Short mmCIF file of C-alpha atoms in Angstrom, two decimals:
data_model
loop_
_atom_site.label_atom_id
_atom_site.label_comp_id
_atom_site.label_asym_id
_atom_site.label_seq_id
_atom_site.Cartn_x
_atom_site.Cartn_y
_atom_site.Cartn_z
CA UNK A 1 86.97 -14.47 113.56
CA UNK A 2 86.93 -16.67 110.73
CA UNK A 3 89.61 -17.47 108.75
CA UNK A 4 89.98 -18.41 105.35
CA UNK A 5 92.38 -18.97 102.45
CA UNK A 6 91.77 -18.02 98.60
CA UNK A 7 93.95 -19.99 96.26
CA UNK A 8 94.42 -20.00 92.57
CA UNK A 9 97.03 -20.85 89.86
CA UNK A 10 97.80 -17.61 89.44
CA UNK A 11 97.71 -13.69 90.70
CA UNK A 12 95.51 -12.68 87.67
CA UNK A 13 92.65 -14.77 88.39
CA UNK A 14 91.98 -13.35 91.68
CA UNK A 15 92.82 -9.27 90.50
CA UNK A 16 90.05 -10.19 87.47
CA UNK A 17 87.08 -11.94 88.89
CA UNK A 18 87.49 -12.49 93.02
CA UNK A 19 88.54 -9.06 94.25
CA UNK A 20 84.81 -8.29 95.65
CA UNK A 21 84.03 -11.49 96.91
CA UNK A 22 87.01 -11.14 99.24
CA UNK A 23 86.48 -7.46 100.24
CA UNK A 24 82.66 -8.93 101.07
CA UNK A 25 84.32 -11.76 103.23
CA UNK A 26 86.24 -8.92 105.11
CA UNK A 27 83.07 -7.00 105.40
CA UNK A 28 81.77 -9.95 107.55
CA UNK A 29 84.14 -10.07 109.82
CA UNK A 30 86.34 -12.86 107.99
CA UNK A 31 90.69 -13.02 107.80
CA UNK A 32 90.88 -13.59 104.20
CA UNK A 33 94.82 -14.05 103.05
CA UNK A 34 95.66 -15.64 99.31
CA UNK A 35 98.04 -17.96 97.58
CA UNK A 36 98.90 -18.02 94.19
CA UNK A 37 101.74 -17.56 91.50
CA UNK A 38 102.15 -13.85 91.22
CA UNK A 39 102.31 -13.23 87.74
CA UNK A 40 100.63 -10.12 87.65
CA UNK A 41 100.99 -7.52 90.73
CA UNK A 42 98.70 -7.77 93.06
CA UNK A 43 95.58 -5.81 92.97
CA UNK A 44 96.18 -2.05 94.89
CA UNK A 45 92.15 -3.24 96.31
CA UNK A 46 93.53 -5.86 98.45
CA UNK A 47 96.97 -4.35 99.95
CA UNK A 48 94.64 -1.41 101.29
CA UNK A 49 92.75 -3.97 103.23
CA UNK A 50 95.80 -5.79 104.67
CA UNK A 51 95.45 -9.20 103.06
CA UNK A 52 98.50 -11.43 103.07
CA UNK A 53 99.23 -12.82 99.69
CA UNK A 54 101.67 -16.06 99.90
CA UNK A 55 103.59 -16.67 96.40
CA UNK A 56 103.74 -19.77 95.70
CA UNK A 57 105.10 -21.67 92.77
CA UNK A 58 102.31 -23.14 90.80
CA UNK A 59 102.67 -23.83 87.38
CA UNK A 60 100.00 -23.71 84.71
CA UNK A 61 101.53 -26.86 83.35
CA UNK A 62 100.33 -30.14 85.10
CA UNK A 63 103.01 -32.04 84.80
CA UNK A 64 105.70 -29.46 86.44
CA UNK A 65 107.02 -30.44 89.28
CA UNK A 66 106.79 -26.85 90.77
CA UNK A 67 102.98 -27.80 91.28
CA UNK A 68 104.57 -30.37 94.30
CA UNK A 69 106.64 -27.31 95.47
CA UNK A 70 103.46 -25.44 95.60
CA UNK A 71 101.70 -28.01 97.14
CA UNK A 72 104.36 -28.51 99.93
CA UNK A 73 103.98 -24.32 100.45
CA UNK A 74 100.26 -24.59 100.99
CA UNK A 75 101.11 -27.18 104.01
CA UNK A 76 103.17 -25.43 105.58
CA UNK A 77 101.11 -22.20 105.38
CA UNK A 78 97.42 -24.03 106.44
CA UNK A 79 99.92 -25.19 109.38
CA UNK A 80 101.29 -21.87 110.56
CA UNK A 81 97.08 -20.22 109.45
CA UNK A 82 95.27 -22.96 110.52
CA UNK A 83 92.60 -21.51 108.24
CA UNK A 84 88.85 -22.65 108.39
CA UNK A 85 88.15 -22.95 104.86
CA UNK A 86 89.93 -23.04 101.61
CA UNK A 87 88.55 -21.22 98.50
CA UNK A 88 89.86 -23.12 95.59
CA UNK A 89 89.66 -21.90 91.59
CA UNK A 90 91.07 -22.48 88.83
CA UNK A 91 92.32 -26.44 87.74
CA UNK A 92 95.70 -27.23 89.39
CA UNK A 93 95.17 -24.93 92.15
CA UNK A 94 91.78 -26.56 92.76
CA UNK A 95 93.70 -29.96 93.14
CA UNK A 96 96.15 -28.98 95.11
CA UNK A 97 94.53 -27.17 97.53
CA UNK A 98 91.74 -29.66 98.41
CA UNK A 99 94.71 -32.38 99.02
CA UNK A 100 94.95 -30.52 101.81
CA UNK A 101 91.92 -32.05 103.30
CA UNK A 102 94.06 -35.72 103.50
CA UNK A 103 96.33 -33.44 106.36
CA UNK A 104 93.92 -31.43 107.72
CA UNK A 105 90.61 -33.49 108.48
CA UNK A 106 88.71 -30.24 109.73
CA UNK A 107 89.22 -28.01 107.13
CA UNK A 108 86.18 -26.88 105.05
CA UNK A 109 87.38 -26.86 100.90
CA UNK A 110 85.20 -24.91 98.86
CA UNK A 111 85.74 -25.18 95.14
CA UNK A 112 84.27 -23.15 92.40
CA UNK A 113 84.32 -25.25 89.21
CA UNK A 114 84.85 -22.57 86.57
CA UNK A 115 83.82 -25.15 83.67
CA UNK A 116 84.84 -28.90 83.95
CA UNK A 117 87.22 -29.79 81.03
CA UNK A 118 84.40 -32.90 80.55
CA UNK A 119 81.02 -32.16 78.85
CA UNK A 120 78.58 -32.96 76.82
CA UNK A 121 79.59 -33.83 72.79
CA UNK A 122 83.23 -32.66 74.32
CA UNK A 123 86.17 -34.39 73.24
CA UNK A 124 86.84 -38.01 74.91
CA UNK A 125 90.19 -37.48 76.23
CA UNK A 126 88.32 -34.84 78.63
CA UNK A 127 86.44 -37.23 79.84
CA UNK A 128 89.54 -39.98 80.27
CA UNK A 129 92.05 -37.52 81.94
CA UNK A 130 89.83 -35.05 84.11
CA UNK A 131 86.77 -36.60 84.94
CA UNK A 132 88.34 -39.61 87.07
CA UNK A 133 90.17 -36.47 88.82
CA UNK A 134 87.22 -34.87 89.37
CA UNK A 135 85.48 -37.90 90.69
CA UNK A 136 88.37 -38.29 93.04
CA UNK A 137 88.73 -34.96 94.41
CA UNK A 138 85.14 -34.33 94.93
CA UNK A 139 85.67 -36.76 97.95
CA UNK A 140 87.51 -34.06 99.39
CA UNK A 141 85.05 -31.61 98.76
CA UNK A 142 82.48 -29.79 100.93
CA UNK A 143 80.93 -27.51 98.69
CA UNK A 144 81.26 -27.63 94.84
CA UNK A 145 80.00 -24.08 93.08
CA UNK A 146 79.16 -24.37 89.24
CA UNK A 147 78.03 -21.25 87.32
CA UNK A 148 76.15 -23.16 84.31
CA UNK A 149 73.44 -26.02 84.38
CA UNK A 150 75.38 -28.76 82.41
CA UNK A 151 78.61 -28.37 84.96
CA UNK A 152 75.57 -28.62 87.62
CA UNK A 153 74.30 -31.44 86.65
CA UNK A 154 77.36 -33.63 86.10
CA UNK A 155 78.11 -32.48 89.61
CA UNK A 156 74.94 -33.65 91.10
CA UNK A 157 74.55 -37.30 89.37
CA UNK A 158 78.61 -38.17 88.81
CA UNK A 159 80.77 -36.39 91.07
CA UNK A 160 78.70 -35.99 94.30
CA UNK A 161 80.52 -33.54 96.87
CA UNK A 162 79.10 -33.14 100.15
CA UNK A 163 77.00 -29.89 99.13
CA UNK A 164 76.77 -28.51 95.55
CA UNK A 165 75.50 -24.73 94.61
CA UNK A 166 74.46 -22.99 91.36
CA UNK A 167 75.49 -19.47 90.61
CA UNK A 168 75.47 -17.18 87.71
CA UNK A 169 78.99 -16.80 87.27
CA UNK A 170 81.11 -14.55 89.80
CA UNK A 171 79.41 -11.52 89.34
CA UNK A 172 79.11 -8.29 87.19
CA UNK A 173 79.33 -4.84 88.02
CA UNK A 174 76.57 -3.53 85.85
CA UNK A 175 77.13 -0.62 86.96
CA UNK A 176 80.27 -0.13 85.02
CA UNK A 177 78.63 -0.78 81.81
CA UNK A 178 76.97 2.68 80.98
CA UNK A 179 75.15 3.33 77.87
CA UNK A 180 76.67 6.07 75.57
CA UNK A 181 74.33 8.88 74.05
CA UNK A 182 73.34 8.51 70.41
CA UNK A 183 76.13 11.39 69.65
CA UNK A 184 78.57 9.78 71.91
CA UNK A 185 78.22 6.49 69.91
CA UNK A 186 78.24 8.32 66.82
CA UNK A 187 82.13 9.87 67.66
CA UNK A 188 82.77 6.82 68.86
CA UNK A 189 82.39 5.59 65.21
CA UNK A 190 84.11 7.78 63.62
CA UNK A 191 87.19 7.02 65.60
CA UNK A 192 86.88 4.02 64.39
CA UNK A 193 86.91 4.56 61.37
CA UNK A 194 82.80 3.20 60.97
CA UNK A 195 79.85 5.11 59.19
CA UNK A 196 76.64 5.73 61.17
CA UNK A 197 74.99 3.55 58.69
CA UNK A 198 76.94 0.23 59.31
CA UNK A 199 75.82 -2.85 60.94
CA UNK A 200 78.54 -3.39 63.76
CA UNK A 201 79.43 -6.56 64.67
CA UNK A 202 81.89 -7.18 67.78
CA UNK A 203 83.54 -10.48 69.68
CA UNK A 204 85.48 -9.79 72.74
CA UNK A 205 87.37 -13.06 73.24
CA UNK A 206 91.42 -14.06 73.16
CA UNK A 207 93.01 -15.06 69.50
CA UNK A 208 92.82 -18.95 69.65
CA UNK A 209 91.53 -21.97 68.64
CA UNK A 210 88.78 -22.64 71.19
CA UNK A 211 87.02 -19.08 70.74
CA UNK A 212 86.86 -19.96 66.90
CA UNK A 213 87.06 -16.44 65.39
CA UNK A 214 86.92 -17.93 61.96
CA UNK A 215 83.04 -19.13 62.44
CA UNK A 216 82.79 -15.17 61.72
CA UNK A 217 85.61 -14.62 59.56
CA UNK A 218 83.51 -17.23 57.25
CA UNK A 219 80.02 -15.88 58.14
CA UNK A 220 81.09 -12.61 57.15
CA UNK A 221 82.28 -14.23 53.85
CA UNK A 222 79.00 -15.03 53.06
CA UNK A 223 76.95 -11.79 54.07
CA UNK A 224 79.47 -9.49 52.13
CA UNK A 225 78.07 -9.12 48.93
CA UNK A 226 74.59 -8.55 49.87
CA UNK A 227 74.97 -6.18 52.65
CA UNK A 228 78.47 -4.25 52.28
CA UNK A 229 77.98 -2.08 55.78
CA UNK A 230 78.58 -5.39 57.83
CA UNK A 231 81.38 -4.68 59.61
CA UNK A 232 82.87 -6.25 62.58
CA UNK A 233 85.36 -5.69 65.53
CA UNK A 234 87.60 -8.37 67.04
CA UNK A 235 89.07 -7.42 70.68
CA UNK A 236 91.75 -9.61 71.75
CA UNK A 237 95.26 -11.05 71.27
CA UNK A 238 96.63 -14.28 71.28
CA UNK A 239 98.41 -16.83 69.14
CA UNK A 240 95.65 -16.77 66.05
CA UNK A 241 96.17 -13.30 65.40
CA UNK A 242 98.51 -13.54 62.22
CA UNK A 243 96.33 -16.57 60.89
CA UNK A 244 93.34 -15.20 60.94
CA UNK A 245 94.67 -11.80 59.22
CA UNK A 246 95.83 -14.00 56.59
CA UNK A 247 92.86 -15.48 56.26
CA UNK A 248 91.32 -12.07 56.14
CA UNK A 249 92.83 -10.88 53.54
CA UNK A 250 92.43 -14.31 51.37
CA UNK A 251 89.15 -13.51 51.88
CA UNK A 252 88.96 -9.93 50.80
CA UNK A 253 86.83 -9.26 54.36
CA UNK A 254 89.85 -6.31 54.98
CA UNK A 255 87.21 -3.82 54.51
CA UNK A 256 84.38 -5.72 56.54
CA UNK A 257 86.59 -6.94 59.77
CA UNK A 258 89.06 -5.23 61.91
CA UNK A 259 91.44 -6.34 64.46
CA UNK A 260 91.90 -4.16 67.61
CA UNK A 261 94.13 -6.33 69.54
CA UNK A 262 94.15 -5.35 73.47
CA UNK A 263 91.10 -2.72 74.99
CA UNK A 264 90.68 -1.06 77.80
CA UNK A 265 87.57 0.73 76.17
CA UNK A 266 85.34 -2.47 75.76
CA UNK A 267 82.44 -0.41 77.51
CA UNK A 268 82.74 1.83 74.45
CA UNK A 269 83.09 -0.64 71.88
CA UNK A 270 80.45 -2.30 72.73
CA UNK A 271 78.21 0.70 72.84
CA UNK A 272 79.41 1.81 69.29
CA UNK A 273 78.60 -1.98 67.74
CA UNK A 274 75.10 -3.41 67.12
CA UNK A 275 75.40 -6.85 68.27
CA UNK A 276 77.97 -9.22 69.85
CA UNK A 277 79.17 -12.63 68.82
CA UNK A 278 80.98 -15.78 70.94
CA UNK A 279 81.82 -18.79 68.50
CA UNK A 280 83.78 -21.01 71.41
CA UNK A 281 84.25 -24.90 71.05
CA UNK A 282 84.37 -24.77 75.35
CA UNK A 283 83.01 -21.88 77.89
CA UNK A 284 82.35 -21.89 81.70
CA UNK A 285 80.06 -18.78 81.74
CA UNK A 286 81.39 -16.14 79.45
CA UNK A 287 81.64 -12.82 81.08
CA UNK A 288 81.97 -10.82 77.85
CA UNK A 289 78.30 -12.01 76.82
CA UNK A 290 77.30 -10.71 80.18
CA UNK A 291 79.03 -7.56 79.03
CA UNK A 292 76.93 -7.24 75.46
CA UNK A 293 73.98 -7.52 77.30
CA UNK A 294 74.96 -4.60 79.94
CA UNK A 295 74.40 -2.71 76.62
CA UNK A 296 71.58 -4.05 75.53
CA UNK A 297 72.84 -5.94 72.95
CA UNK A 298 71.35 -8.95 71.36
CA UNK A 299 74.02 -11.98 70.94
CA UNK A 300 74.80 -14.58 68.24
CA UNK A 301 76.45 -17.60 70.09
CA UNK A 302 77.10 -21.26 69.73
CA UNK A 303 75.16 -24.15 70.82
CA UNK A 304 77.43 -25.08 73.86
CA UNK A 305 77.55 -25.15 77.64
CA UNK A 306 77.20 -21.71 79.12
CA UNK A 307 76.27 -19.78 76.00
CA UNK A 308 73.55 -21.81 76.26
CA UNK A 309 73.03 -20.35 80.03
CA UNK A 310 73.05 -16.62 79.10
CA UNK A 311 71.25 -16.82 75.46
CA UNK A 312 68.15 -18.56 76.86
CA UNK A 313 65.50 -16.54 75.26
CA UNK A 314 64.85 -14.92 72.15
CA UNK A 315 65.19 -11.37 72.72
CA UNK A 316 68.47 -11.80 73.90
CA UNK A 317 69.60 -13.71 70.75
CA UNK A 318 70.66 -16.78 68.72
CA UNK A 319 72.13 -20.11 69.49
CA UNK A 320 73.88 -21.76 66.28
CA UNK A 321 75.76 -24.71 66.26
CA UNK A 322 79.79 -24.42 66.26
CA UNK A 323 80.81 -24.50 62.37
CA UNK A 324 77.71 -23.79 60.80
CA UNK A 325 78.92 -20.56 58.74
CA UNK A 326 75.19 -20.28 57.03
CA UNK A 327 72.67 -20.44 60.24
CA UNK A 328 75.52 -18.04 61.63
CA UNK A 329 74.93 -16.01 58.79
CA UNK A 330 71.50 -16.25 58.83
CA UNK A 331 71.49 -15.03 62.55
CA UNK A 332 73.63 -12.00 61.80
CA UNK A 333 71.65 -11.20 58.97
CA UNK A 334 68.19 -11.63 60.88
CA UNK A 335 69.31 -9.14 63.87
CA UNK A 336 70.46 -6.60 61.08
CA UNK A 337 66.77 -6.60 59.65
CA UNK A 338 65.29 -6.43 63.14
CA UNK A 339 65.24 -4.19 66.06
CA UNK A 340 66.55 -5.74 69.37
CA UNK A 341 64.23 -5.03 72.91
CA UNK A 342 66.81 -3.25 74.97
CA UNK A 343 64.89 -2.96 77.95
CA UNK A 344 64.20 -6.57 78.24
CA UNK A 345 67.99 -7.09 77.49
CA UNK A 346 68.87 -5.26 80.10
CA UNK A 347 66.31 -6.77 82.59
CA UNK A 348 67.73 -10.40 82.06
CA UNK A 349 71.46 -9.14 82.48
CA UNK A 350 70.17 -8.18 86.20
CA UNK A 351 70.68 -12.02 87.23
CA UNK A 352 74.42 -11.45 87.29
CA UNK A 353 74.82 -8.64 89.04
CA UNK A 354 77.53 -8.74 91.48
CA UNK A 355 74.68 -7.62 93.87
CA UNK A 356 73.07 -11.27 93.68
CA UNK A 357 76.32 -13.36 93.24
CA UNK A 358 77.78 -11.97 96.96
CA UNK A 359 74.52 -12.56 98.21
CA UNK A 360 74.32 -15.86 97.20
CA UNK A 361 78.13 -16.38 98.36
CA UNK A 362 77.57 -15.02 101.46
CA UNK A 363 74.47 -17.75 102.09
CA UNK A 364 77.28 -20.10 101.29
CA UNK A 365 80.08 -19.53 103.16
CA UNK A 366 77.42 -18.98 105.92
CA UNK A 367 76.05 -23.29 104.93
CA UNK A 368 79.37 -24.27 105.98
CA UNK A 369 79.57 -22.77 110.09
CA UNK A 370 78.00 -24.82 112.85
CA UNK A 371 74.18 -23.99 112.90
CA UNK A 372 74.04 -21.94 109.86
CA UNK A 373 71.51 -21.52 107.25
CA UNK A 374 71.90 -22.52 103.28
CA UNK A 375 69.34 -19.73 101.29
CA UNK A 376 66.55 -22.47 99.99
CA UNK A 377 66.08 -20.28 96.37
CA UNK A 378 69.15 -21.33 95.45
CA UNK A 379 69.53 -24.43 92.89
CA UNK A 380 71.72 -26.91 95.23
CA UNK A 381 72.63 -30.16 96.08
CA UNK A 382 73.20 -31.85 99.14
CA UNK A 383 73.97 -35.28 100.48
CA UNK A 384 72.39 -37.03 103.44
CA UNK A 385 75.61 -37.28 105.04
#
């Protein structure tokens, strides 16, 4: 039996995105165990199938010195495991746990790049501080995954690990995103406090600077007058949240934009709006687009790196650069004049099921054992050595 070790900064990583890829691993016959900073309890998933979880001290912070504590746990535990691979995610963890490689000359180190902190038109200091790292630890890489094009490419003509895959992202249950009946949507509404009649706007993203709520708080601005039913939705919380209020209400937008802080009911929210918005400065591959378009809703987003990955067609929406308050505008106002085609929404949104992403997975864990087979349909990379 295979063995292999999942590690990440911390707990909530792997209870968010990388519960089924591990329960697929143990499907095929593989030990998984996990290490990572428990700051969330674990997952109830993964103590019914018996998978050790080490807690180890990592710190989000780069420059902690619990990060060498950490790093000093992992050796002791790919000692005592001798695992086969390593599964690394998430920045510091990712470092960390391909050092290991330096000890342990056998060990496979898979890394899934989540969205490089370097990229195109992104601030220079990125490309000073975490490129060179990059560069340097892809030397101790055997298989790089990116989930968008421009990560993909930087990995294939600067970085150059031994093998290189792309994937759309780490999977959506589609499944889980059911579309409410017209009544349904309609109570929905009315519980929040919305008329039948209004154009619903919504953006799913955390209160801060890089998701750039105030690209809509400023769009908005500019549609009010001319069409009053505009009204829009902001899930999340986070640091931003008083500031943008503020700027709300210098605004006068109280009546057009609402703040809903923490959901468990996205599903419904999304149903009950009419499109879905994502103004980010920096994205890997943003889930809650993924999510919009589960519900067959068309997206306004901006011109960067994995927007530019989901909205790559016209029926599922707009690209507009970040800042631009009157193409944004523009955009919102165009999908609130036209009709959006569901069914070919909800066709594209197919590419990230969860379905295809463990498939793909699979094919690449499967690369990496003597003799096996890498799935040719798949965009990769891979070295002649």
């Amino acid at each position: 039996m295979k063995k292999i070790l999942y590690v990440t900064t911390v707990s909530r990583t792997i209870n968010a995105f990388l519960i089924p890829h591990i329960e697929m691993l143990i499907e095929n016959k593989y030990e998984v165990n996990c290490a990572c900073y428990i700051d969330r309890e674990i997952d109830k998933r993964l103590i019914k199938k018996s998978v050790k979880i080490y807690n180890i001290p990592f710190s989000r912070n780069p420059l902690s010195l619990d990060n060498l504590k950490a790093f000093n746990e992992l050796i002791k535990i790919q000692e005592e495991n001798q695992y086969d691979m390593i599964h690394v995610h998430t920045p510091i963890a990712s470092i960390y746990g391909r050092l290991l490689k330096l000890k342990f000359k056998n060990l496979k180190t898979i890394y899934t790049a989540h969205g490089y902190h370097f990229f195109k038109n992104g601030p220079k200091m990125g490309w000073i501080l975490y490129y060179p790292i990059e560069k340097l630890m892809a030397k101790l890489t055997d298989v790089t995954i990116n989930i968008n094009k421009e990560d993909f490419e930087i990995t294939k003509k600067k970085l150059k690990p031994k093998k290189a895959y792309l994937i759309n992202g780490v999977g959506l249950n589609i499944n889980e995103y059911s579309l409410l009946s017209e009544g349904e949507r309609n109570k929905k509404r009315r519980v929040l406090g919305l008329k039948d009649d209004d154009f619903v706007v919504i953006m799913i993203a955390e209160l801060n600077g890089n998701k750039n709520q105030m690209q809509l708080v400023r769009a908005i601005e500019l549609l009010k007058n001319k069409y009053q039913n505009i009204k829009c939705l902001i899930v999340g919380e986070g640091k931003k949240l008083q500031f943008l209020k503020k700027e709300v209400k210098k605004r006068s937008l109280e009546k057009n934009i609402v703040f809903l802080g923490f959901r468990k009911d996205v599903n419904e929210l999304i149903n009950a709006s009419d499109i879905g918005v994502l103004f980010s400065y920096r994205e890997g591959l943003p889930r809650n687009l993924m999510e919009i378009m589960a519900n067959g809703k068309r997206i306004v987003a901006t011109n960067i790196r994995g927007n530019r990955d989901i909205v790559c067609n016209k029926f599922i929406g707009a690209l507009v650069e970040v800042n631009d308050y009157e193409a944004t505008a523009k955009a919102i106002e165009k999908f609130y004049l036209t009709s959006a085609n569901k069914n070919k929404i909800l066709k594209e949104v197919e590419s990230y099921s969860i379905l295809n992403i463990l498939t793909e997975l699979s094919s690449i864990y499967d690369s990496l054992q003597e003799g096996g087979n890498y799935n040719e349909k798949m965009s990769s990379y891979i070295t002649n050595e």
